Short mmCIF file of C-alpha atoms in Angstrom, two decimals:
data_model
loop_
_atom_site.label_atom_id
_atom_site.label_comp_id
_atom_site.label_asym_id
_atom_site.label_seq_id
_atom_site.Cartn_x
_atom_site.Cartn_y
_atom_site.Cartn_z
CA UNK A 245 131.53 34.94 35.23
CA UNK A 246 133.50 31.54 34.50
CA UNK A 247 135.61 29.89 36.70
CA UNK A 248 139.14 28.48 36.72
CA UNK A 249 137.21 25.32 36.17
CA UNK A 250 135.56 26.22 33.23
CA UNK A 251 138.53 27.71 31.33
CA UNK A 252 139.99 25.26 28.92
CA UNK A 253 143.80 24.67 29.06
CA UNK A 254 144.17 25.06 25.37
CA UNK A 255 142.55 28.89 25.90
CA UNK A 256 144.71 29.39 28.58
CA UNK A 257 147.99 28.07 26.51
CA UNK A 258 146.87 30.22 23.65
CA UNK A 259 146.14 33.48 25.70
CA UNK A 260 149.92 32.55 27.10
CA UNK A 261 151.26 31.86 23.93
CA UNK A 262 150.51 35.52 23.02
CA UNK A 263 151.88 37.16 25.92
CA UNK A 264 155.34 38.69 26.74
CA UNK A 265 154.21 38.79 30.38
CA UNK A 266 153.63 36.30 32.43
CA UNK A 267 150.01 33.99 33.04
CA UNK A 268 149.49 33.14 36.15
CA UNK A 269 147.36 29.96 37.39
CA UNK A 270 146.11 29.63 41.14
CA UNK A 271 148.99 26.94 41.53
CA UNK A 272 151.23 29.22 39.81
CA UNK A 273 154.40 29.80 42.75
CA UNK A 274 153.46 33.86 42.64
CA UNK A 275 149.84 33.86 42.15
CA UNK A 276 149.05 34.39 46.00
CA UNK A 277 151.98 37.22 46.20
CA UNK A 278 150.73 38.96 43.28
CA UNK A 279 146.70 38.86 43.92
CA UNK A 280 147.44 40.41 47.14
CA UNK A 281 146.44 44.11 47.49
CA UNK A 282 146.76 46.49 50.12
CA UNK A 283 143.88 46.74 51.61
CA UNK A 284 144.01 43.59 54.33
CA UNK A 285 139.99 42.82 54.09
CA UNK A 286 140.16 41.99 50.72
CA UNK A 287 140.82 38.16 49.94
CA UNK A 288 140.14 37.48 46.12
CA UNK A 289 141.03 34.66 44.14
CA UNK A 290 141.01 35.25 40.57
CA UNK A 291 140.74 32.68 37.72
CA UNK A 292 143.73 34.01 36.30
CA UNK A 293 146.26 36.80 36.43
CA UNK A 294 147.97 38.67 33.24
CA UNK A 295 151.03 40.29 34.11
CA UNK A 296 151.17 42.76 31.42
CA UNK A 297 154.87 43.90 29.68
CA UNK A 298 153.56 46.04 26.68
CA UNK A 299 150.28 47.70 25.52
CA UNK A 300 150.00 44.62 23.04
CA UNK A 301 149.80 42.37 26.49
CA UNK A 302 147.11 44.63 27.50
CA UNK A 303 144.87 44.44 24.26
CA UNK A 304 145.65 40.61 24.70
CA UNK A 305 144.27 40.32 27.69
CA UNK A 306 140.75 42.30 26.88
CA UNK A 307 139.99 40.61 24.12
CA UNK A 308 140.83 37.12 26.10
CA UNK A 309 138.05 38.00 28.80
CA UNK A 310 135.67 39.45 26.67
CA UNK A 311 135.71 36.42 24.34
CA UNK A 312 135.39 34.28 27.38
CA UNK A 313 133.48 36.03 29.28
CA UNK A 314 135.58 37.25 32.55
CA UNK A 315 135.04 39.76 34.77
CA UNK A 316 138.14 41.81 34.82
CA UNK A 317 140.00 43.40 37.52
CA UNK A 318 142.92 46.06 36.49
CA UNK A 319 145.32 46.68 39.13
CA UNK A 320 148.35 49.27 38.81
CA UNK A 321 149.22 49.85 42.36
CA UNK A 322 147.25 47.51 44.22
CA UNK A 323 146.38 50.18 47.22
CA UNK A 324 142.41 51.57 46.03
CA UNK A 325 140.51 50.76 49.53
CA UNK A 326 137.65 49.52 48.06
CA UNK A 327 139.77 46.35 46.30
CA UNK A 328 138.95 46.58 42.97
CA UNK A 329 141.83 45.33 41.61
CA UNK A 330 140.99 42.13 42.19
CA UNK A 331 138.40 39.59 41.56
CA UNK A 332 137.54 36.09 42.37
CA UNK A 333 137.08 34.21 39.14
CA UNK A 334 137.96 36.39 36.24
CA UNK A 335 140.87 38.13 35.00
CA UNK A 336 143.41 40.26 37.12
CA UNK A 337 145.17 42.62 34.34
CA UNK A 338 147.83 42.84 36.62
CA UNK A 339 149.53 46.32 35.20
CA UNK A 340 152.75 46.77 37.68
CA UNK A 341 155.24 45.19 35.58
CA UNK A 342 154.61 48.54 33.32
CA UNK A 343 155.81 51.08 35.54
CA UNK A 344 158.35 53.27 33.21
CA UNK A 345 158.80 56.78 32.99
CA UNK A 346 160.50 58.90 30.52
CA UNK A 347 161.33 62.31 31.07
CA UNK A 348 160.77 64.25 27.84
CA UNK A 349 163.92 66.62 26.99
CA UNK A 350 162.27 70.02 27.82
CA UNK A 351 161.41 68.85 31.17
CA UNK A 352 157.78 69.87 31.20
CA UNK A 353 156.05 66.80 30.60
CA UNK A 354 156.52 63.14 31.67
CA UNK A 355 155.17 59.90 30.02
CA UNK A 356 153.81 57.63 32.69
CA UNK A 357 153.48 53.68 32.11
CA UNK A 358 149.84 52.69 33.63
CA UNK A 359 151.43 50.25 36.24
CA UNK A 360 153.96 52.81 37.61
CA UNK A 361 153.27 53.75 41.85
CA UNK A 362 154.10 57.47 42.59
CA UNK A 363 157.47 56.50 43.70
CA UNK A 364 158.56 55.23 40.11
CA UNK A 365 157.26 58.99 39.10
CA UNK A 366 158.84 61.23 41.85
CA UNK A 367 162.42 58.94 41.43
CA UNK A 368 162.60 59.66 37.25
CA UNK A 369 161.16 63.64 37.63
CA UNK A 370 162.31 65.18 41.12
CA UNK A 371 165.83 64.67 40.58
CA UNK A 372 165.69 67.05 37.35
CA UNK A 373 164.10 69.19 39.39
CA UNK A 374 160.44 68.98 38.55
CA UNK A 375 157.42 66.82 39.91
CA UNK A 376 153.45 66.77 39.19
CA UNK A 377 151.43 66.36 41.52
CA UNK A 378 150.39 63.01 43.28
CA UNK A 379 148.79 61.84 46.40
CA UNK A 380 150.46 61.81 49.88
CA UNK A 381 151.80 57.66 49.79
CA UNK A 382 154.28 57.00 47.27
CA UNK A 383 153.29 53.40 46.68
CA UNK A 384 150.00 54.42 45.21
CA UNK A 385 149.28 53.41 41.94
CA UNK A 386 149.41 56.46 39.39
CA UNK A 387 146.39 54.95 37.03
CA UNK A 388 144.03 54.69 40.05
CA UNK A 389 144.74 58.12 41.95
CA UNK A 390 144.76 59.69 38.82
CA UNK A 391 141.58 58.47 37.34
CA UNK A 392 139.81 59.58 40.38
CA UNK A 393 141.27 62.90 41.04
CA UNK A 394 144.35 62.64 42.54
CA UNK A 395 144.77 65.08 45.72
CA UNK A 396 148.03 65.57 47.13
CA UNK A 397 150.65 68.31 48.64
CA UNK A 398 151.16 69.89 45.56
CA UNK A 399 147.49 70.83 44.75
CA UNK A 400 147.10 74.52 46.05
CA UNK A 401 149.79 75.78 43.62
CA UNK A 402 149.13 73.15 40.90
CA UNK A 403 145.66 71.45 41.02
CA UNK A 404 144.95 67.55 40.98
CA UNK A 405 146.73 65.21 38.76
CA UNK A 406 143.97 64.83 36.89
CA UNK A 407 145.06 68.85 36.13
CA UNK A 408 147.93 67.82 34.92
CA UNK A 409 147.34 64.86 32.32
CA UNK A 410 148.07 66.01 28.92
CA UNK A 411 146.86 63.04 27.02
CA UNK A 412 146.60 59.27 27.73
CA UNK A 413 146.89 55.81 25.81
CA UNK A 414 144.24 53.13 26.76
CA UNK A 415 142.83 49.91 25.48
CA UNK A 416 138.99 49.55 25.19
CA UNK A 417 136.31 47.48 25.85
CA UNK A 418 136.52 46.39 22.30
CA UNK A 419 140.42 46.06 22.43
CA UNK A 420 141.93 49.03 20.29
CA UNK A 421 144.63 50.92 21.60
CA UNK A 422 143.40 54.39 21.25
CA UNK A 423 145.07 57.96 22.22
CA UNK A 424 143.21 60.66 23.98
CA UNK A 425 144.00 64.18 24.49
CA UNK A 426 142.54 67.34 24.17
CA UNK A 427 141.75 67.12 20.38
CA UNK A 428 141.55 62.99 19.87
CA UNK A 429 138.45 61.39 21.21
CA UNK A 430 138.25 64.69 23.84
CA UNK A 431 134.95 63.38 25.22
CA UNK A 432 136.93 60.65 26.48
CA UNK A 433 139.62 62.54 27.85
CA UNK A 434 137.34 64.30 30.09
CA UNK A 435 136.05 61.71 30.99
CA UNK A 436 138.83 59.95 31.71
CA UNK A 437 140.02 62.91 34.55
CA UNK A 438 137.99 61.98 36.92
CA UNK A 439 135.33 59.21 35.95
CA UNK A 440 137.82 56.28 37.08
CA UNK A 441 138.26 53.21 35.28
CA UNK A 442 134.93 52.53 33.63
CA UNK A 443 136.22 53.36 29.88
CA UNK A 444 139.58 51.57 29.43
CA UNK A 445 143.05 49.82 30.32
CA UNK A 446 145.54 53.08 30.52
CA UNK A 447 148.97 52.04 29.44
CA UNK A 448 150.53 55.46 29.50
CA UNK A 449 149.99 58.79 30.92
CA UNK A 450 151.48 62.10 29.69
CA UNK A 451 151.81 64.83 32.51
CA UNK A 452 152.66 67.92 32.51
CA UNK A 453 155.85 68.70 34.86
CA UNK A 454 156.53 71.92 37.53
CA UNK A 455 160.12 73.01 38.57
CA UNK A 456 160.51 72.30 42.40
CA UNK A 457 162.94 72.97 45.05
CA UNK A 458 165.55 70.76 46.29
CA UNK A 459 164.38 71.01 49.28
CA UNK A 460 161.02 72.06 50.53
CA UNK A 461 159.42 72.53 54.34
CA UNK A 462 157.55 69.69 55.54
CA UNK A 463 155.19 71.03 58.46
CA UNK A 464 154.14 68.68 60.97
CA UNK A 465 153.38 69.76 64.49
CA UNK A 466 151.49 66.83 66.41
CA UNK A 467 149.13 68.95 69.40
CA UNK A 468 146.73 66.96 72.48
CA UNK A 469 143.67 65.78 70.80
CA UNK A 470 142.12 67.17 74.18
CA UNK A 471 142.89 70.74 72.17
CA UNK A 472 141.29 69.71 68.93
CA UNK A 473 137.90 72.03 68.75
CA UNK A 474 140.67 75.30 69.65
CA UNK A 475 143.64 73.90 67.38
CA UNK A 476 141.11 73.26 64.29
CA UNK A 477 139.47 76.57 64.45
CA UNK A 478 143.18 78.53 64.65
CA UNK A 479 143.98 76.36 61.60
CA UNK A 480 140.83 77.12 59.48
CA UNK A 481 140.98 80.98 60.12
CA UNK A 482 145.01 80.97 59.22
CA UNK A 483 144.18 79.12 56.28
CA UNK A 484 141.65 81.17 54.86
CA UNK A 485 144.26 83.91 53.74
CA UNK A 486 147.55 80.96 53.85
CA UNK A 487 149.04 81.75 49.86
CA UNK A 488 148.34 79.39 47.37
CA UNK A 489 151.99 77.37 47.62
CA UNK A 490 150.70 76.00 51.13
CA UNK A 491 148.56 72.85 50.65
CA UNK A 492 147.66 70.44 53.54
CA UNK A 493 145.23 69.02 56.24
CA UNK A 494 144.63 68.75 59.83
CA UNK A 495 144.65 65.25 60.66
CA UNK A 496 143.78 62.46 63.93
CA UNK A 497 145.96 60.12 64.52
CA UNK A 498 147.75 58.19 67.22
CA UNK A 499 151.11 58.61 67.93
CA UNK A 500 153.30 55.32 68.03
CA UNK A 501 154.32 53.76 71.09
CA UNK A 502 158.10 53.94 69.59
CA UNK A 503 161.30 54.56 70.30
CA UNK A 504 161.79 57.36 67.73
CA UNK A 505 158.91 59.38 69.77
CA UNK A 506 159.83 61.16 72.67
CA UNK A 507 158.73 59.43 75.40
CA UNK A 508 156.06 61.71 76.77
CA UNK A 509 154.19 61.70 73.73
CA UNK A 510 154.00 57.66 73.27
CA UNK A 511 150.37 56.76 72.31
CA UNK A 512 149.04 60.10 73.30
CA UNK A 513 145.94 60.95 70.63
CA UNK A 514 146.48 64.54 68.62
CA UNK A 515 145.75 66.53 65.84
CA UNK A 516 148.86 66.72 63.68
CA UNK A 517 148.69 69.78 61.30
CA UNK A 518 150.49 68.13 57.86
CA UNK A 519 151.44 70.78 55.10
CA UNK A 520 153.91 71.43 53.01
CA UNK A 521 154.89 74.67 51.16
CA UNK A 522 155.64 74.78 47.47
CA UNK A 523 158.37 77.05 47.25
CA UNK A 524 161.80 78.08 48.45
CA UNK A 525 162.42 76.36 52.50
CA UNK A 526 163.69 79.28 53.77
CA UNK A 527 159.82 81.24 52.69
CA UNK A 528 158.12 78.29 53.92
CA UNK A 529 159.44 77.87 57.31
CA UNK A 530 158.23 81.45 57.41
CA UNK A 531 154.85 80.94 56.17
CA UNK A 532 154.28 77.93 58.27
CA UNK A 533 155.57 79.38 61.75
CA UNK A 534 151.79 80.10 62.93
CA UNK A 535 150.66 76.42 62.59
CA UNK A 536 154.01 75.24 64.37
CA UNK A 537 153.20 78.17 67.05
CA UNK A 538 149.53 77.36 68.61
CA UNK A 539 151.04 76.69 72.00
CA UNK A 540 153.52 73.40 72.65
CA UNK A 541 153.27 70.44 70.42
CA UNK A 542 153.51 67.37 71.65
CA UNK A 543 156.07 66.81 68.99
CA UNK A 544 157.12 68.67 65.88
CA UNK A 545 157.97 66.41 62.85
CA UNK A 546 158.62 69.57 60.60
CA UNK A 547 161.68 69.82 58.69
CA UNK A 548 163.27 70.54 55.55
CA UNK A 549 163.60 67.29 52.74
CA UNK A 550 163.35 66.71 49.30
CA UNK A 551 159.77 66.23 47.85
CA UNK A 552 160.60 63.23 47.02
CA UNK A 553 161.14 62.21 50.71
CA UNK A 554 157.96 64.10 51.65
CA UNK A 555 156.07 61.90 49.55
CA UNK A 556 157.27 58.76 51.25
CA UNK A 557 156.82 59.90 54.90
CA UNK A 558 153.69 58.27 55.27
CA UNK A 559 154.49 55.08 53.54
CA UNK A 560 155.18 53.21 56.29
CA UNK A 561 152.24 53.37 58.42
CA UNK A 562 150.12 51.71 55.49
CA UNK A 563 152.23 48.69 54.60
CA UNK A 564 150.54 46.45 51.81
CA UNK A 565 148.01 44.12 53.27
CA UNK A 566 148.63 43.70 56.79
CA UNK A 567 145.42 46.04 58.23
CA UNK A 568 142.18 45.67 57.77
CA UNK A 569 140.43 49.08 56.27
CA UNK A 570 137.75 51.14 55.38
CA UNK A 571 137.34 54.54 54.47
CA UNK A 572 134.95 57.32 53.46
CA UNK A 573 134.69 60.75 52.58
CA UNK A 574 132.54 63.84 52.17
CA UNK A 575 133.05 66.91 51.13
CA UNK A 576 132.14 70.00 53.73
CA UNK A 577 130.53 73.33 52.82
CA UNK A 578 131.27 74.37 56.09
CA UNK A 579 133.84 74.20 58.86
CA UNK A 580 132.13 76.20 61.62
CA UNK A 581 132.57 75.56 65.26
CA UNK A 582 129.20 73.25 65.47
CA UNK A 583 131.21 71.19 62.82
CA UNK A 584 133.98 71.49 64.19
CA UNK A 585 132.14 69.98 68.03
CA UNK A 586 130.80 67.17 66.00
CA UNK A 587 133.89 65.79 64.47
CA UNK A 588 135.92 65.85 67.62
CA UNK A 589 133.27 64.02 69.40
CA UNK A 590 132.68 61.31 67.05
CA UNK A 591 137.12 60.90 67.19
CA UNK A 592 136.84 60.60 70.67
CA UNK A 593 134.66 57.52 70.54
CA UNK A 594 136.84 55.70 67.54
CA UNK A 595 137.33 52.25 68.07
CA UNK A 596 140.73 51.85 66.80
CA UNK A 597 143.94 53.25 67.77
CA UNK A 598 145.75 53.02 64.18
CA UNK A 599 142.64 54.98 62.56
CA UNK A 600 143.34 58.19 60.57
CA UNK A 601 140.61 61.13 60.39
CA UNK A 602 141.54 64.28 58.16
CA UNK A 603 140.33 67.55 57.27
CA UNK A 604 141.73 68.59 53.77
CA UNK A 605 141.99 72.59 53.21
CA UNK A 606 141.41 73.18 49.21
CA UNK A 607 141.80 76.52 47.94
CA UNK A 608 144.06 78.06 45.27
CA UNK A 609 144.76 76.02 42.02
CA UNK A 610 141.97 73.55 42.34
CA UNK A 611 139.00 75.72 43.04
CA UNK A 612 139.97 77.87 39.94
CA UNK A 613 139.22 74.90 37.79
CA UNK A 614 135.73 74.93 35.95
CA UNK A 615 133.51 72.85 37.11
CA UNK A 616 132.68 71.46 33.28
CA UNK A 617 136.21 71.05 33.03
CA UNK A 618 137.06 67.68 33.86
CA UNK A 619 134.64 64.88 35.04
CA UNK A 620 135.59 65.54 38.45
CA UNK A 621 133.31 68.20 38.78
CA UNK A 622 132.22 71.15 41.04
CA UNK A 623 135.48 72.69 42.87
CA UNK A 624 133.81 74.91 45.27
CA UNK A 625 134.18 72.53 48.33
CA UNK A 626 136.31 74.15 50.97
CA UNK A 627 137.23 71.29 52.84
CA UNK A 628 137.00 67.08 52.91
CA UNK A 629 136.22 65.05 55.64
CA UNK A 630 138.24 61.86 54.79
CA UNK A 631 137.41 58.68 58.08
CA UNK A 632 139.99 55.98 57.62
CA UNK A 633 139.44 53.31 60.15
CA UNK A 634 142.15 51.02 60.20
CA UNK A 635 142.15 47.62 62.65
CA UNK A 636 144.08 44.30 62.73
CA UNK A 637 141.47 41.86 62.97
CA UNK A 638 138.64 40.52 61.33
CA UNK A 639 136.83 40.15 64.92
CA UNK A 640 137.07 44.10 65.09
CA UNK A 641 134.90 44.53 61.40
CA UNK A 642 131.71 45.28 62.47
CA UNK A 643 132.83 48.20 65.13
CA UNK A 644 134.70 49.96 62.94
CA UNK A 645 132.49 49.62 59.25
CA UNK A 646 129.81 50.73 61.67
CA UNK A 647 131.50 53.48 63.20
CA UNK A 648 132.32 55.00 60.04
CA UNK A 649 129.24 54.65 58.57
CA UNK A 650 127.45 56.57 61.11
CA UNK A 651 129.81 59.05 61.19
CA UNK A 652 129.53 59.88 57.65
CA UNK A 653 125.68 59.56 57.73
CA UNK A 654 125.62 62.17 60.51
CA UNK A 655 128.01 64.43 58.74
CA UNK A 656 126.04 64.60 55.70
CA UNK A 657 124.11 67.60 57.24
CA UNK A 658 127.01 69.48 56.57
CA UNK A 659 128.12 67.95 53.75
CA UNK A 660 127.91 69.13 49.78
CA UNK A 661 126.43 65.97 49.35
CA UNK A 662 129.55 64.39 46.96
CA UNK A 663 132.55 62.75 47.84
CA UNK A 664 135.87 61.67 46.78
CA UNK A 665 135.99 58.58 44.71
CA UNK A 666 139.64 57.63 45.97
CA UNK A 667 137.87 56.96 49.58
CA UNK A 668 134.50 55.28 49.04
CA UNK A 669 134.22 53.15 51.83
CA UNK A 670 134.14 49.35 49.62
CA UNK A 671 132.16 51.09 46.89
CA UNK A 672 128.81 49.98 48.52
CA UNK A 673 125.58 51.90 47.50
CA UNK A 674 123.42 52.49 44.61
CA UNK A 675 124.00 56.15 44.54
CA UNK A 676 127.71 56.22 45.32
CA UNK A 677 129.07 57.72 41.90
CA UNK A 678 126.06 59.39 40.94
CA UNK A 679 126.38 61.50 44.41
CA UNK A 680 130.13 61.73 43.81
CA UNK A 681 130.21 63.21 40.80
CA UNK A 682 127.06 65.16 40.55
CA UNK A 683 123.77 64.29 38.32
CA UNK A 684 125.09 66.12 35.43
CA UNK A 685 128.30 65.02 34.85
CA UNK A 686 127.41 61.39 35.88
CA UNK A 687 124.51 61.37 32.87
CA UNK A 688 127.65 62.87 30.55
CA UNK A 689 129.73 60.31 31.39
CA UNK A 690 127.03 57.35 31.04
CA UNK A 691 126.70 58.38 27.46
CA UNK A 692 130.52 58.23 27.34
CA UNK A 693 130.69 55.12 28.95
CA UNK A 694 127.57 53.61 26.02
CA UNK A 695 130.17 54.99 23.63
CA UNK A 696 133.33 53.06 24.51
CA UNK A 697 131.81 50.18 27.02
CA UNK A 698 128.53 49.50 26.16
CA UNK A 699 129.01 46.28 27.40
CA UNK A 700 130.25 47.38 30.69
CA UNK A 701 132.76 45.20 30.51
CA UNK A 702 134.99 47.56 33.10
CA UNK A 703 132.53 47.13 36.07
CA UNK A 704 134.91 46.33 39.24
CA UNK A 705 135.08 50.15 39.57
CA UNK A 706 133.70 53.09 41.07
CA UNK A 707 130.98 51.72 38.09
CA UNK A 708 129.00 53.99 35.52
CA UNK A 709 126.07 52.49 33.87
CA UNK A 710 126.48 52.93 30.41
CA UNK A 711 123.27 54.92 28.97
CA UNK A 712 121.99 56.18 25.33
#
């Protein structure tokens, strides 16, 4: 990997002289604003940083680190956990100046520039009345959730996003802009649902778009931690016959010591039960009554809103790099009451106050999916574990890593054995994608990834070997 140092200016003037988009130099007045992502841990400096414009910026800025040998970092939203979209010494393709969207006129699909956050998405489709689905934070980058999955409120009635991509554009290793869909290179669009960034800069997406309602019902009821192990199991037998338009998750949190809580519940610990219902609000405030009805909350933040708003409710309690975070997942075969024991224990002892625990529900759309389908592989999970520890300061690392880590490690009994790529702790361990993905799909997509990166040029990801 070469160093600022060992860059020559006249390479650097060139590679500038070629780009509509900025270059960026560590004394540049917005390189430190613009390296910074949103996990707070993560402190990168790379050599330099391409601000991309056009796909012509992008194939620019490929063939300028492969010739000179950078590592390469491709950020869209900035917000992956695990920072890889940044690097110290090589090449941030900095993707977030490309974040249109265009609407096409039959309203079913949407074309999706590869640095465009969820927000950029939901503002261009929701107020014609349609949406895809996303995640559950609006700033998150489109390109990153996507390539990994891409679970959000929208997935019992629709499936991940990466059910909904219609075709993609993308730059490779070797610098072509190439298109991808079910007919053009369609080993690569398989791949590309669900094998992350190892094959490619995406400067577009195409989705496909649903009609939604104006207004849908968000259900939020916050209960006493001290009720967990009762309040879990009432909201895994309800959801077992819940229709498919009702997506969500039972989640850990603490409740802010804020004026806009009533006072009672301040900084009181509790299991909030998040969901929203895909359909008309009046239906959903009927389907949802049970969860909001499992004794008193300690507060209620159901209502009715606009999807849009939905997406954007939890936007604020993840502001871009202020905490320090890690998080990992698993996925459960089971959600029995030993289970069930275990995870409220292991909450109990959590070192931080601003940590997040959930347990997603999947059902409906997504387990209907094939599991040869896409490269995200086997749908049959019935619920995720998902540990996000979140602290302020650095002194407060090792408590936290470490309380994950054994939490996960002791969870594994009851575990599938794969995880979600989107929450992989910082990407540490040998195994990590193989296990994710499953043996059989991982050796697909290393023969994928020989095809289009035999170089492995596109390693600061959730990284497949390439293989013959």
């Amino acid at each position: 990997m070469a160093a600022t140092a060992t860059l020559a200016p006249s390479s650097i003037e060139s590679f500038r002289s070629i780009m509509r988009g900025e270059v960026l130099e560590p004394s540049s007045p917005s390189y430190d604003t613009t390296r910074i992502v949103w996990n707070g841990m993560i402190d990168r400096r790379p050599a330099l940083i391409a601000r991309c414009r056009s796909s012509a910026d992008v194939e620019a800025s490929v063939n300028f680190a492969r010739e000179e040998r950078l590592a390469i970092a491709i950020r869209s939203g900035g917000h992956n956990v695990a920072g890889y979209a940044v690097c110290d010494g090589g090449l941030m393709i900095d993707m977030s100046p490309m974040n249109g969207v265009r609407v096409a006129p039959g309203l079913d699909r949407a074309f999706v520039e590869g640095g465009a956050i969820w927000a950029d998405v939901d503002a261009a489709t929701t107020p014609l009345g349609h949406a895809t689905p996303g995640g559950l934070i609006s700033a998150t980058g489109v390109a990153g959730l996507t390539l990994s999955g891409g679970i959000g409120w929208l997935r019992g009635s629709h499936g991940l996003s990466v059910d909904n991509l219609l075709a993609a554009d993308l730059v490779t290793a070797d610098g072509r802009l190439i298109h991808v869909d079910a007919t053009q290179n369609p080993d690569l669009f398989w791949a590309l649902r669900g094998g992350g960034g190892n094959f490619g800069v995406v400067t577009s997406f195409e989705f496909k778009l649903h009609p939604i309602e104006p207004e849908l019902i968000f259900c939020g009821p916050a209960y006493p931690e001290e009720r967990a192990n009762e309040i879990i199991s009432l909201w895994r037998d309800f959801m077992q016959t819940a229709p498919d338009r009702l997506s969500g998750l039972a989640e850990f949190s603490t409740l802010p010591n804020d004026p806009s809580i009533p006072e009672h519940a301040r900084g009181r610990r509790v299991l909030a039960l998040a969901h929203v219902y895909d359909g008309p609000a009046d239906e959903g405030e009927r389907v949802v009554a049970p969860l909001r009805s499992f004794g008193e909350p300690l507060v209620d933040f159901s209502g009715r809103m606009p999807y849009r708003t939905i997406q954007s409710l939890y936007d604020d309690l993840f502001p871009k790099g202020r905490d320090r975070c890690y998080w990992k997942s698993t996925y459960l075969s089971r959600l029995d009451d030993e289970v069930i024991g275990e995870i409220t224990a292991r909450m109990a002892k959590r070192p931080s106050e601003m940590t997040f625990a959930s347990i997603w529900k999947f059902g409906g759309f997504v387990q209907r999916v094939a599991a040869d389908a896409t490269a995200f592989g086997d749908r049959s999970m019935p619920f995720m574990l998902s540990l996000d520890a979140i602290w302020p300061g650095a002194d407060e690392d090792d408590a936290n890593i470490g309380w994950v880590r054994s939490f996960w490690q002791d969870m594994q009994r009851y575990s599938t054995g794969r995880l979600y790529l989107n929450f992989p702790g910082h990407g540490e361990g040998a195994d990590l994608v193989r296990d994710a993905l499953g043996a059989e799909a991982y050796a697909r997509l290393a023969k994928i990834k020989h095809r289009y990166d035999p170089d492995n040029l596109f390693r600061l990801n959730q990284n497949i070997l390439p293989m013959h």
